[in-house]
Amino acid sequence: MMTGRVNPEQTLEKQGIKGASTVHYNLIEPALVQAAIKRGEGTLGLGGAFLCTTGQFTGRSPKDKFVVRTPLVEDTIWWENNAPMSPEGFAALKADMFAHMNGGELFVQDLYAGADPEHKINVRVVTELAWHGLFIRHLLRRPARDELEGFAADWTIVNCPSFKADPKKHGCRTDTVIALNFDEKLVLIGNTAYAGENKKSVFTILNYILPGKGVMAMHCSANHAIGNPDDAAVFFGLSGTGKTTLSASPDRTLVGDDEHGWSDNGIFNFEGGCYAKTINLSAEAEPEIYATTSRFATVVENMVFDPETLVLDFTDNSLTDNTRCAYPLEAISNASASSLAGQPKNVVMLTCDAFGVLPPIARLSPAQAMYHFLSGFTSKVAGTERGITEPQPTFSTCFGAPFMPRRPEVYGKLLQEKILATGASCWLVNTGWTGGAYGTGKRMPIKATRALLTGALDGSLEKAEFRKDPFFGFQVPVAVHDVDSKLLNPRDTWADKAAFDAQAKKLVDMFSKNFAQYVPYIDEDVKAAAIG
């Protein structure tokens, strides 16, 4: 049986997925919520939000992600970061997964990724769970209903959580698998119900395709001045650095909170929605994101709630720290209707330095920007994981290594070229510690961070006097209105200056050792920007 709208030349049968008892094509939100509730996949929460759990996996499984190794991609994939799967293993995986789905009920969403029509791709997502269809309908971009009968997929993602892979037969690591085949333009996901795998598979696809067209693919948020899309900014940053909070400023228009492209036309959001963390979310600090958790059809993942009142507990991490909600961009009042903006005037790289060494803001040259982009530095702090007794550096190149199919320097060079071509100003912003390392110092005051960031974005900070940092070589403002000058020189915030010098040299050494892997692949100007 078949329900919904679909291109008759693009049915699952014609794609080789045969024998399903029922296929639901392009159901809209109320129908997907109704189906998910009827199938027992979750609970209808306050305001009509859909409350669900993802079972064993409450986050991504990066070690179980594979790229099929074929002549087409052999010379362009970063194999040290992307585990290979043989074409024979993928063929067996595909046959076994499709056979497993025979007789089941399936949900299909035909969507697209990329707000710029010149660079968008059509994506079909086939899911075993109705709420996965709802999730991806929020996260990707939705064609008009009258476009669906002519929709032709560029890529297909098949997600079957009930299927277990066979490592020996399929050439994977465990019975969980995410396999991308660039020849067949097909992604297979098995034995994980974590919905983020769907979203990140699309990001990985675009991260491969777009650089081949001279378009920079970025794991970043973006905004622009209200009423002026040509005054745009992008914000790179790993988890915990403030990427979502700082880009979602009420006095600017939000382009998107996670994944963007940068082309000759400007920047564009890949997505049509947001996938926000909800742990410790408050109505006071993040009122609009908080409101989405009681909005009709919002997907609320792995949050504990009262079984009688359905009230969510935002502080309970007993299932996972990675509690999340997924909702469409239009749920945020200051979101851009087009998800497009002009060439960025500012590129911001966010870091949470738990060593207490980096200044709250620094101006970077294009070469320094490439250096810090390839480094992708932030910190884990004592107490966050068992066995960590002092700050530990985390270097995730391009601020998103798990989603980068090409070598890091490909993205780094593209970023440097875009910065040079547009004249964008580049900033490193530390939202971490000052006055000492974690445990001794204190978190950088958010008021100071906002004041410095506002100055960077409105251009006033460029007029400040700058000094050259003796350890990292970037430019640091000496004095800024409404910001304590001590904060601008981290050494002044430490009671023990010798201890600061030792800590700074330690961090410099960590950067240098991490960056050594890129030295054979980069230009001399970036090598000169490298520290140590």
Short mmCIF file of C-alpha atoms in Angstrom, two decimals, residues 25-446:
data_model
loop_
_atom_site.label_atom_id
_atom_site.label_comp_id
_atom_site.label_asym_id
_atom_site.label_seq_id
_atom_site.Cartn_x
_atom_site.Cartn_y
_atom_site.Cartn_z
CA TYR A 25 5.41 9.35 1.14
CA ASN A 26 5.88 12.90 2.39
CA LEU A 27 3.42 12.93 5.27
CA ILE A 28 3.21 16.35 6.92
CA GLU A 29 3.73 17.00 10.62
CA PRO A 30 0.28 16.12 12.06
CA ALA A 31 0.19 12.81 10.18
CA LEU A 32 3.73 11.92 11.27
CA VAL A 33 2.97 12.72 14.92
CA GLN A 34 -0.23 10.68 14.71
CA ALA A 35 1.61 7.72 13.15
CA ALA A 36 4.42 7.84 15.71
CA ILE A 37 1.96 7.86 18.62
CA LYS A 38 -0.14 5.07 17.10
CA ARG A 39 2.99 2.95 16.61
CA GLY A 40 4.09 3.47 20.21
CA GLU A 41 7.28 5.29 19.27
CA GLY A 42 6.88 7.97 21.93
CA THR A 43 4.55 10.21 23.93
CA LEU A 44 2.55 13.30 23.03
CA GLY A 45 3.88 16.04 25.31
CA LEU A 46 2.69 19.46 26.38
CA GLY A 47 1.66 21.63 23.46
CA GLY A 48 1.86 18.64 21.12
CA ALA A 49 5.62 18.10 21.27
CA PHE A 50 6.71 14.54 20.53
CA LEU A 51 8.71 13.00 23.38
CA CYS A 52 10.92 10.03 22.54
CA THR A 53 14.02 8.13 23.54
CA THR A 54 16.69 6.77 21.21
CA GLY A 55 17.54 3.60 23.12
CA GLN A 56 21.11 2.38 23.38
CA PHE A 57 22.57 5.21 21.33
CA THR A 58 22.05 8.75 22.60
CA GLY A 59 24.69 10.28 20.35
CA ARG A 60 26.52 9.68 17.10
CA SER A 61 28.63 6.57 16.48
CA PRO A 62 31.66 8.04 14.64
CA LYS A 63 33.72 4.84 14.89
CA ASP A 64 30.99 2.97 13.01
CA LYS A 65 30.90 5.38 10.07
CA PHE A 66 32.39 4.18 6.76
CA VAL A 67 33.01 5.43 3.23
CA VAL A 68 32.91 2.88 0.42
CA ARG A 69 36.36 2.82 -1.17
CA THR A 70 36.00 3.06 -4.96
CA PRO A 71 38.14 4.55 -7.77
CA LEU A 72 35.79 7.55 -7.89
CA VAL A 73 36.81 8.75 -4.41
CA GLU A 74 40.09 6.91 -3.80
CA ASP A 75 42.29 9.98 -4.20
CA THR A 76 40.03 12.56 -2.55
CA ILE A 77 38.90 11.00 0.75
CA TRP A 78 40.81 11.64 3.98
CA TRP A 79 41.22 7.96 4.76
CA GLU A 80 43.01 8.52 8.07
CA ASN A 81 39.75 10.03 9.32
CA ASN A 82 37.21 8.00 7.31
CA ALA A 83 37.16 4.24 7.70
CA PRO A 84 36.92 2.40 4.36
CA MET A 85 34.36 -0.23 3.42
CA SER A 86 34.77 -2.44 0.37
CA PRO A 87 32.24 -2.28 -2.48
CA GLU A 88 31.56 -5.98 -1.87
CA GLY A 89 30.84 -5.37 1.80
CA PHE A 90 28.49 -2.50 0.94
CA ALA A 91 26.67 -4.60 -1.66
CA ALA A 92 26.09 -7.33 0.92
CA LEU A 93 25.00 -4.76 3.50
CA LYS A 94 22.53 -3.20 1.07
CA ALA A 95 21.06 -6.56 0.05
CA ASP A 96 20.67 -7.72 3.64
CA MET A 97 19.20 -4.43 4.88
CA PHE A 98 16.69 -4.22 2.04
CA ALA A 99 15.68 -7.84 2.63
CA HIS A 100 15.26 -7.09 6.34
CA MET A 101 12.89 -4.22 5.50
CA ASN A 102 10.68 -6.46 3.35
CA GLY A 103 7.15 -6.49 4.74
CA GLY A 104 7.69 -3.48 6.99
CA GLU A 105 6.06 -0.06 7.17
CA LEU A 106 8.27 2.72 5.83
CA PHE A 107 8.20 6.52 5.90
CA VAL A 108 9.73 8.57 3.08
CA GLN A 109 10.55 12.28 3.08
CA ASP A 110 11.66 14.01 -0.13
CA LEU A 111 13.55 17.14 0.93
CA TYR A 112 16.48 19.26 -0.09
CA ALA A 113 19.63 20.57 1.57
CA GLY A 114 21.03 24.01 0.80
CA ALA A 115 19.11 27.30 0.67
CA ASP A 116 21.09 28.48 -2.38
CA PRO A 117 19.30 27.01 -5.44
CA GLU A 118 22.62 26.85 -7.30
CA HIS A 119 24.11 24.46 -4.76
CA LYS A 120 21.20 22.57 -3.21
CA ILE A 121 20.86 18.78 -3.44
CA ASN A 122 17.65 16.74 -3.36
CA VAL A 123 17.69 14.15 -0.58
CA ARG A 124 15.29 11.26 -0.04
CA VAL A 125 15.24 9.91 3.53
CA VAL A 126 13.67 6.48 4.06
CA THR A 127 12.99 5.68 7.71
CA GLU A 128 11.64 2.77 9.69
CA LEU A 129 10.42 5.12 12.44
CA ALA A 130 7.71 7.72 11.85
CA TRP A 131 9.39 10.17 14.23
CA HIS A 132 12.62 9.96 12.23
CA GLY A 133 10.59 11.22 9.29
CA LEU A 134 9.31 14.07 11.46
CA PHE A 135 12.84 14.87 12.65
CA ILE A 136 14.38 15.09 9.20
CA ARG A 137 11.38 17.04 7.90
CA HIS A 138 12.25 19.69 10.50
CA LEU A 139 15.99 19.61 9.89
CA LEU A 140 16.13 19.71 6.10
CA ARG A 141 14.33 22.07 3.72
CA ARG A 142 10.80 21.29 2.56
CA PRO A 143 9.72 21.53 -1.10
CA ALA A 144 6.29 22.97 -1.86
CA ARG A 145 3.63 20.25 -2.06
CA ASP A 146 3.15 20.78 -5.80
CA GLU A 147 6.88 20.14 -6.36
CA LEU A 148 6.82 16.62 -4.94
CA GLU A 149 5.37 14.86 -7.99
CA GLY A 150 8.39 15.98 -10.01
CA PHE A 151 10.96 15.43 -7.24
CA ALA A 152 14.02 13.36 -8.20
CA ALA A 153 16.47 12.40 -5.49
CA ASP A 154 20.17 13.14 -5.90
CA TRP A 155 20.95 11.12 -2.77
CA THR A 156 19.03 8.56 -0.70
CA ILE A 157 19.48 7.82 3.00
CA VAL A 158 18.00 4.59 4.35
CA ASN A 159 17.77 4.36 8.14
CA CYS A 160 16.75 1.03 9.68
CA PRO A 161 17.38 0.92 13.46
CA SER A 162 16.08 -2.67 13.78
CA PHE A 163 18.74 -4.00 11.37
CA LYS A 164 21.99 -5.31 12.81
CA ALA A 165 25.04 -5.42 10.57
CA ASP A 166 27.39 -8.40 10.40
CA PRO A 167 31.00 -7.18 10.82
CA LYS A 168 32.50 -10.21 9.08
CA LYS A 169 30.12 -10.17 6.14
CA HIS A 170 29.78 -6.41 5.70
CA GLY A 171 33.27 -5.27 6.64
CA CYS A 172 32.21 -2.98 9.48
CA ARG A 173 33.31 -2.73 13.12
CA THR A 174 30.18 -3.72 15.07
CA ASP A 175 26.51 -4.44 14.38
CA THR A 176 25.99 -0.66 14.11
CA VAL A 177 26.83 0.93 10.78
CA ILE A 178 26.67 4.21 8.86
CA ALA A 179 27.97 3.61 5.32
CA LEU A 180 28.27 6.25 2.56
CA ASN A 181 28.62 5.21 -1.06
CA PHE A 182 29.53 8.17 -3.29
CA ASP A 183 29.21 6.06 -6.45
CA GLU A 184 25.65 4.98 -5.71
CA LYS A 185 24.75 8.20 -3.86
CA LEU A 186 23.34 6.08 -1.08
CA VAL A 187 23.73 6.08 2.73
CA LEU A 188 22.78 3.06 4.83
CA ILE A 189 22.27 3.42 8.60
CA GLY A 190 21.59 0.41 10.82
CA ASN A 191 21.17 -0.45 14.51
CA THR A 192 20.98 3.11 15.87
CA ALA A 193 17.88 5.19 16.52
CA TYR A 194 19.84 8.38 17.20
CA ALA A 195 18.25 10.80 14.72
CA GLY A 196 21.35 12.98 14.43
CA GLU A 197 22.93 10.34 12.17
CA ASN A 198 20.44 11.37 9.44
CA LYS A 199 21.35 15.04 9.68
CA LYS A 200 25.10 14.51 9.86
CA SER A 201 25.06 12.15 6.88
CA VAL A 202 23.69 15.00 4.77
CA PHE A 203 26.37 17.32 6.15
CA THR A 204 29.09 14.80 5.24
CA ILE A 205 27.73 14.50 1.70
CA LEU A 206 27.76 18.28 1.21
CA ASN A 207 31.20 18.51 2.81
CA TYR A 208 32.45 16.33 -0.02
CA ILE A 209 30.46 17.77 -2.93
CA LEU A 210 30.73 21.51 -2.32
CA PRO A 211 34.54 21.93 -2.09
CA GLY A 212 34.75 20.31 -5.50
CA LYS A 213 32.69 23.27 -6.76
CA GLY A 214 34.80 25.85 -4.95
CA VAL A 215 32.22 26.27 -2.18
CA MET A 216 33.35 26.25 1.45
CA ALA A 217 31.32 23.83 3.62
CA MET A 218 31.28 24.94 7.26
CA HIS A 219 30.29 23.54 10.64
CA CYS A 220 29.24 26.93 11.96
CA SER A 221 26.34 29.17 12.90
CA ALA A 222 25.67 32.43 11.04
CA ASN A 223 23.76 35.68 11.38
CA HIS A 224 23.50 39.10 9.78
CA ALA A 225 22.57 42.63 10.80
CA ILE A 226 18.83 43.23 10.91
CA GLY A 227 17.71 44.50 7.51
CA ASN A 228 21.19 44.08 6.01
CA PRO A 229 22.05 40.57 4.78
CA ASP A 230 25.36 41.92 3.44
CA ASP A 231 26.58 42.50 7.01
CA ALA A 232 26.99 38.81 7.78
CA ALA A 233 29.09 36.83 10.26
CA VAL A 234 29.91 33.15 10.72
CA PHE A 235 30.72 31.47 14.04
CA PHE A 236 32.84 28.33 14.16
CA GLY A 237 32.99 26.45 17.45
CA LEU A 238 32.90 23.03 19.07
CA SER A 239 30.41 21.99 21.73
CA GLY A 240 30.37 24.22 24.80
CA THR A 241 31.96 27.29 23.21
CA GLY A 242 28.76 29.33 22.85
CA LYS A 243 28.21 28.93 19.08
CA THR A 244 24.42 28.80 19.29
CA THR A 245 24.03 31.32 22.11
CA LEU A 246 26.27 34.01 20.63
CA SER A 247 24.94 33.72 17.07
CA ALA A 248 21.30 33.83 18.20
CA SER A 249 21.60 37.43 19.36
CA PRO A 250 18.20 39.20 19.36
CA ASP A 251 19.71 42.28 17.70
CA ARG A 252 20.78 40.30 14.61
CA THR A 253 18.98 37.96 12.18
CA LEU A 254 19.77 34.25 12.52
CA VAL A 255 20.71 32.57 9.24
CA GLY A 256 21.24 29.17 10.87
CA ASP A 257 22.74 27.50 13.92
CA ASP A 258 24.91 24.66 12.61
CA GLU A 259 25.79 24.01 8.94
CA HIS A 260 26.44 26.49 6.11
CA GLY A 261 28.06 26.95 2.74
CA TRP A 262 30.11 29.93 1.53
CA SER A 263 29.98 30.45 -2.23
CA ASP A 264 30.62 33.33 -4.61
CA ASN A 265 26.98 34.31 -3.92
CA GLY A 266 27.52 34.58 -0.16
CA ILE A 267 26.58 32.23 2.70
CA PHE A 268 23.62 29.87 2.85
CA ASN A 269 22.16 27.54 5.45
CA PHE A 270 22.10 23.85 4.56
CA GLU A 271 19.15 23.20 6.84
CA GLY A 272 15.57 24.24 7.47
CA GLY A 273 15.59 23.71 11.22
CA CYS A 274 17.56 23.53 14.45
CA TYR A 275 18.74 20.65 16.64
CA ALA A 276 19.33 22.32 19.99
CA LYS A 277 20.74 20.92 23.21
CA THR A 278 18.25 21.14 26.08
CA ILE A 279 20.28 20.12 29.12
CA ASN A 280 19.93 22.96 31.67
CA LEU A 281 17.97 25.02 29.14
CA SER A 282 16.08 27.87 30.82
CA ALA A 283 13.27 30.18 29.80
CA GLU A 284 15.29 33.13 31.09
CA ALA A 285 18.51 32.48 29.17
CA GLU A 286 17.09 30.98 25.94
CA PRO A 287 13.37 31.87 25.86
CA GLU A 288 12.67 30.99 22.23
CA ILE A 289 14.49 27.64 22.23
CA TYR A 290 12.80 26.82 25.55
CA ALA A 291 9.40 27.63 24.04
CA THR A 292 9.94 25.13 21.21
CA THR A 293 9.95 22.25 23.71
CA SER A 294 6.18 22.71 24.12
CA ARG A 295 5.51 23.51 20.46
CA PHE A 296 3.41 21.20 18.29
CA ALA A 297 5.52 18.56 16.48
CA THR A 298 8.86 19.54 18.05
CA VAL A 299 10.87 16.35 18.52
CA VAL A 300 12.19 16.14 22.10
CA GLU A 301 14.88 13.47 22.46
CA ASN A 302 15.95 11.65 25.63
CA MET A 303 14.51 14.14 28.11
CA VAL A 304 13.09 12.88 31.41
CA PHE A 305 9.52 14.02 32.09
CA ASP A 306 6.83 13.56 34.71
CA PRO A 307 4.62 10.65 33.55
CA GLU A 308 1.46 12.37 34.81
CA THR A 309 1.97 16.07 34.10
CA LEU A 310 4.37 15.58 31.14
CA VAL A 311 6.50 18.44 32.50
CA LEU A 312 10.06 18.17 31.19
CA ASP A 313 13.01 18.05 33.59
CA PHE A 314 15.72 20.13 31.93
CA THR A 315 18.31 19.25 34.59
CA ASP A 316 17.95 15.46 34.54
CA ASN A 317 20.79 13.86 32.56
CA SER A 318 20.08 10.29 33.69
CA LEU A 319 19.51 9.18 30.08
CA THR A 320 22.25 11.36 28.58
CA ASP A 321 23.83 14.80 28.73
CA ASN A 322 22.97 15.02 25.03
CA THR A 323 19.27 15.83 25.44
CA ARG A 324 17.96 17.68 22.38
CA CYS A 325 14.98 19.13 20.57
CA ALA A 326 14.42 19.48 16.81
CA TYR A 327 12.18 22.15 15.32
CA PRO A 328 11.82 24.21 12.11
CA LEU A 329 13.62 27.53 11.75
CA GLU A 330 10.36 29.46 11.64
CA ALA A 331 9.94 28.68 15.35
CA ILE A 332 12.63 31.32 16.02
CA SER A 333 11.25 34.84 15.57
CA ASN A 334 14.47 36.45 14.31
CA ALA A 335 15.35 33.67 11.87
CA SER A 336 15.97 34.61 8.25
CA ALA A 337 13.11 33.68 5.92
CA SER A 338 15.53 32.98 3.06
CA SER A 339 18.41 31.42 5.04
CA LEU A 340 20.71 33.41 2.76
CA ALA A 341 23.17 36.24 3.40
CA GLY A 342 25.96 38.07 1.59
CA GLN A 343 29.70 37.62 1.91
CA PRO A 344 30.69 37.53 5.61
CA LYS A 345 32.30 40.65 6.95
CA ASN A 346 33.44 38.76 10.05
CA VAL A 347 34.64 35.22 10.70
CA VAL A 348 34.56 34.28 14.40
CA MET A 349 36.28 31.20 15.83
CA LEU A 350 35.05 30.30 19.31
CA THR A 351 37.10 28.37 21.82
CA CYS A 352 36.64 27.45 25.47
CA ASP A 353 40.16 27.62 26.90
CA ALA A 354 40.15 25.93 30.31
CA PHE A 355 43.89 26.68 30.65
CA GLY A 356 43.14 30.37 31.26
CA VAL A 357 45.75 31.48 28.70
CA LEU A 358 43.93 32.82 25.64
CA PRO A 359 42.59 36.40 25.65
CA PRO A 360 38.84 37.02 25.37
CA ILE A 361 39.30 38.18 21.78
CA ALA A 362 42.15 38.36 19.26
CA ARG A 363 42.37 39.55 15.65
CA LEU A 364 43.76 36.98 13.19
CA SER A 365 45.47 37.39 9.85
CA PRO A 366 44.14 35.13 7.03
CA ALA A 367 47.09 32.76 7.58
CA GLN A 368 46.49 32.71 11.36
CA ALA A 369 42.79 32.07 10.69
CA MET A 370 43.69 29.01 8.63
CA TYR A 371 46.04 27.88 11.41
CA HIS A 372 43.37 28.11 14.11
CA PHE A 373 40.74 26.65 11.80
CA LEU A 374 42.89 23.59 11.14
CA SER A 375 43.64 23.33 14.87
CA GLY A 376 39.98 23.50 15.99
CA PHE A 377 40.94 23.91 19.66
CA THR A 378 38.80 23.79 22.78
CA SER A 379 39.19 22.09 26.19
CA LYS A 380 37.68 19.37 28.31
CA VAL A 381 37.85 20.21 31.99
CA ALA A 382 38.44 18.23 35.17
CA GLY A 383 35.31 16.46 36.31
CA THR A 384 33.67 16.18 32.91
CA GLU A 385 34.99 12.66 32.34
CA ARG A 386 36.37 9.98 34.64
CA GLY A 387 40.16 10.21 34.92
CA ILE A 388 40.50 13.83 33.85
CA THR A 389 42.30 15.69 36.65
CA GLU A 390 43.48 18.73 34.71
CA PRO A 391 42.36 20.54 31.54
CA GLN A 392 42.78 18.45 28.44
CA PRO A 393 43.02 20.00 24.98
CA THR A 394 40.67 18.85 22.25
CA PHE A 395 41.71 19.51 18.66
CA SER A 396 38.93 18.81 16.15
CA THR A 397 40.17 20.11 12.82
CA CYS A 398 37.86 22.46 10.90
CA PHE A 399 35.70 22.50 14.04
CA GLY A 400 34.07 19.26 12.92
CA ALA A 401 36.52 16.48 12.06
CA PRO A 402 33.96 13.62 12.16
CA PHE A 403 32.07 15.15 9.22
CA MET A 404 35.04 15.97 6.98
CA PRO A 405 35.47 13.45 4.15
CA ARG A 406 38.25 15.44 2.42
CA ARG A 407 41.63 16.28 3.90
CA PRO A 408 41.55 19.24 6.37
CA GLU A 409 43.82 21.48 4.30
CA VAL A 410 41.25 21.42 1.46
CA TYR A 411 38.79 23.23 3.73
CA GLY A 412 41.54 25.37 5.28
CA LYS A 413 42.73 26.66 1.89
CA LEU A 414 39.17 27.35 0.79
CA LEU A 415 38.54 29.36 3.95
CA GLN A 416 41.77 31.33 3.48
CA GLU A 417 40.87 32.06 -0.15
CA LYS A 418 37.38 33.26 0.82
CA ILE A 419 38.80 35.52 3.54
CA LEU A 420 41.37 37.03 1.19
CA ALA A 421 38.83 37.53 -1.61
CA THR A 422 36.23 39.23 0.60
CA GLY A 423 38.49 41.03 3.09
CA ALA A 424 36.59 39.54 6.01
CA SER A 425 37.94 40.29 9.47
CA CYS A 426 38.85 37.22 11.54
CA TRP A 427 38.55 36.87 15.29
CA LEU A 428 39.41 34.25 17.90
CA VAL A 429 37.01 34.52 20.87
CA ASN A 430 37.72 32.68 24.13
CA THR A 431 34.63 31.94 26.22
CA GLY A 432 36.63 29.81 28.67
CA TRP A 433 38.56 30.72 31.80
CA THR A 434 40.43 33.78 33.03
CA GLY A 435 42.45 34.50 36.18
CA GLY A 436 43.74 30.93 36.25
CA ALA A 437 42.94 27.55 34.82
CA TYR A 438 39.70 25.68 35.48
CA GLY A 439 39.40 25.15 39.24
CA THR A 440 41.34 28.33 40.08
CA GLY A 441 40.14 31.00 37.69
CA LYS A 442 36.60 31.91 36.71
CA ARG A 443 34.58 31.72 33.51
CA MET A 444 34.97 34.63 31.12
CA PRO A 445 32.19 37.15 31.91
CA ILE A 446 29.47 36.82 29.27
#
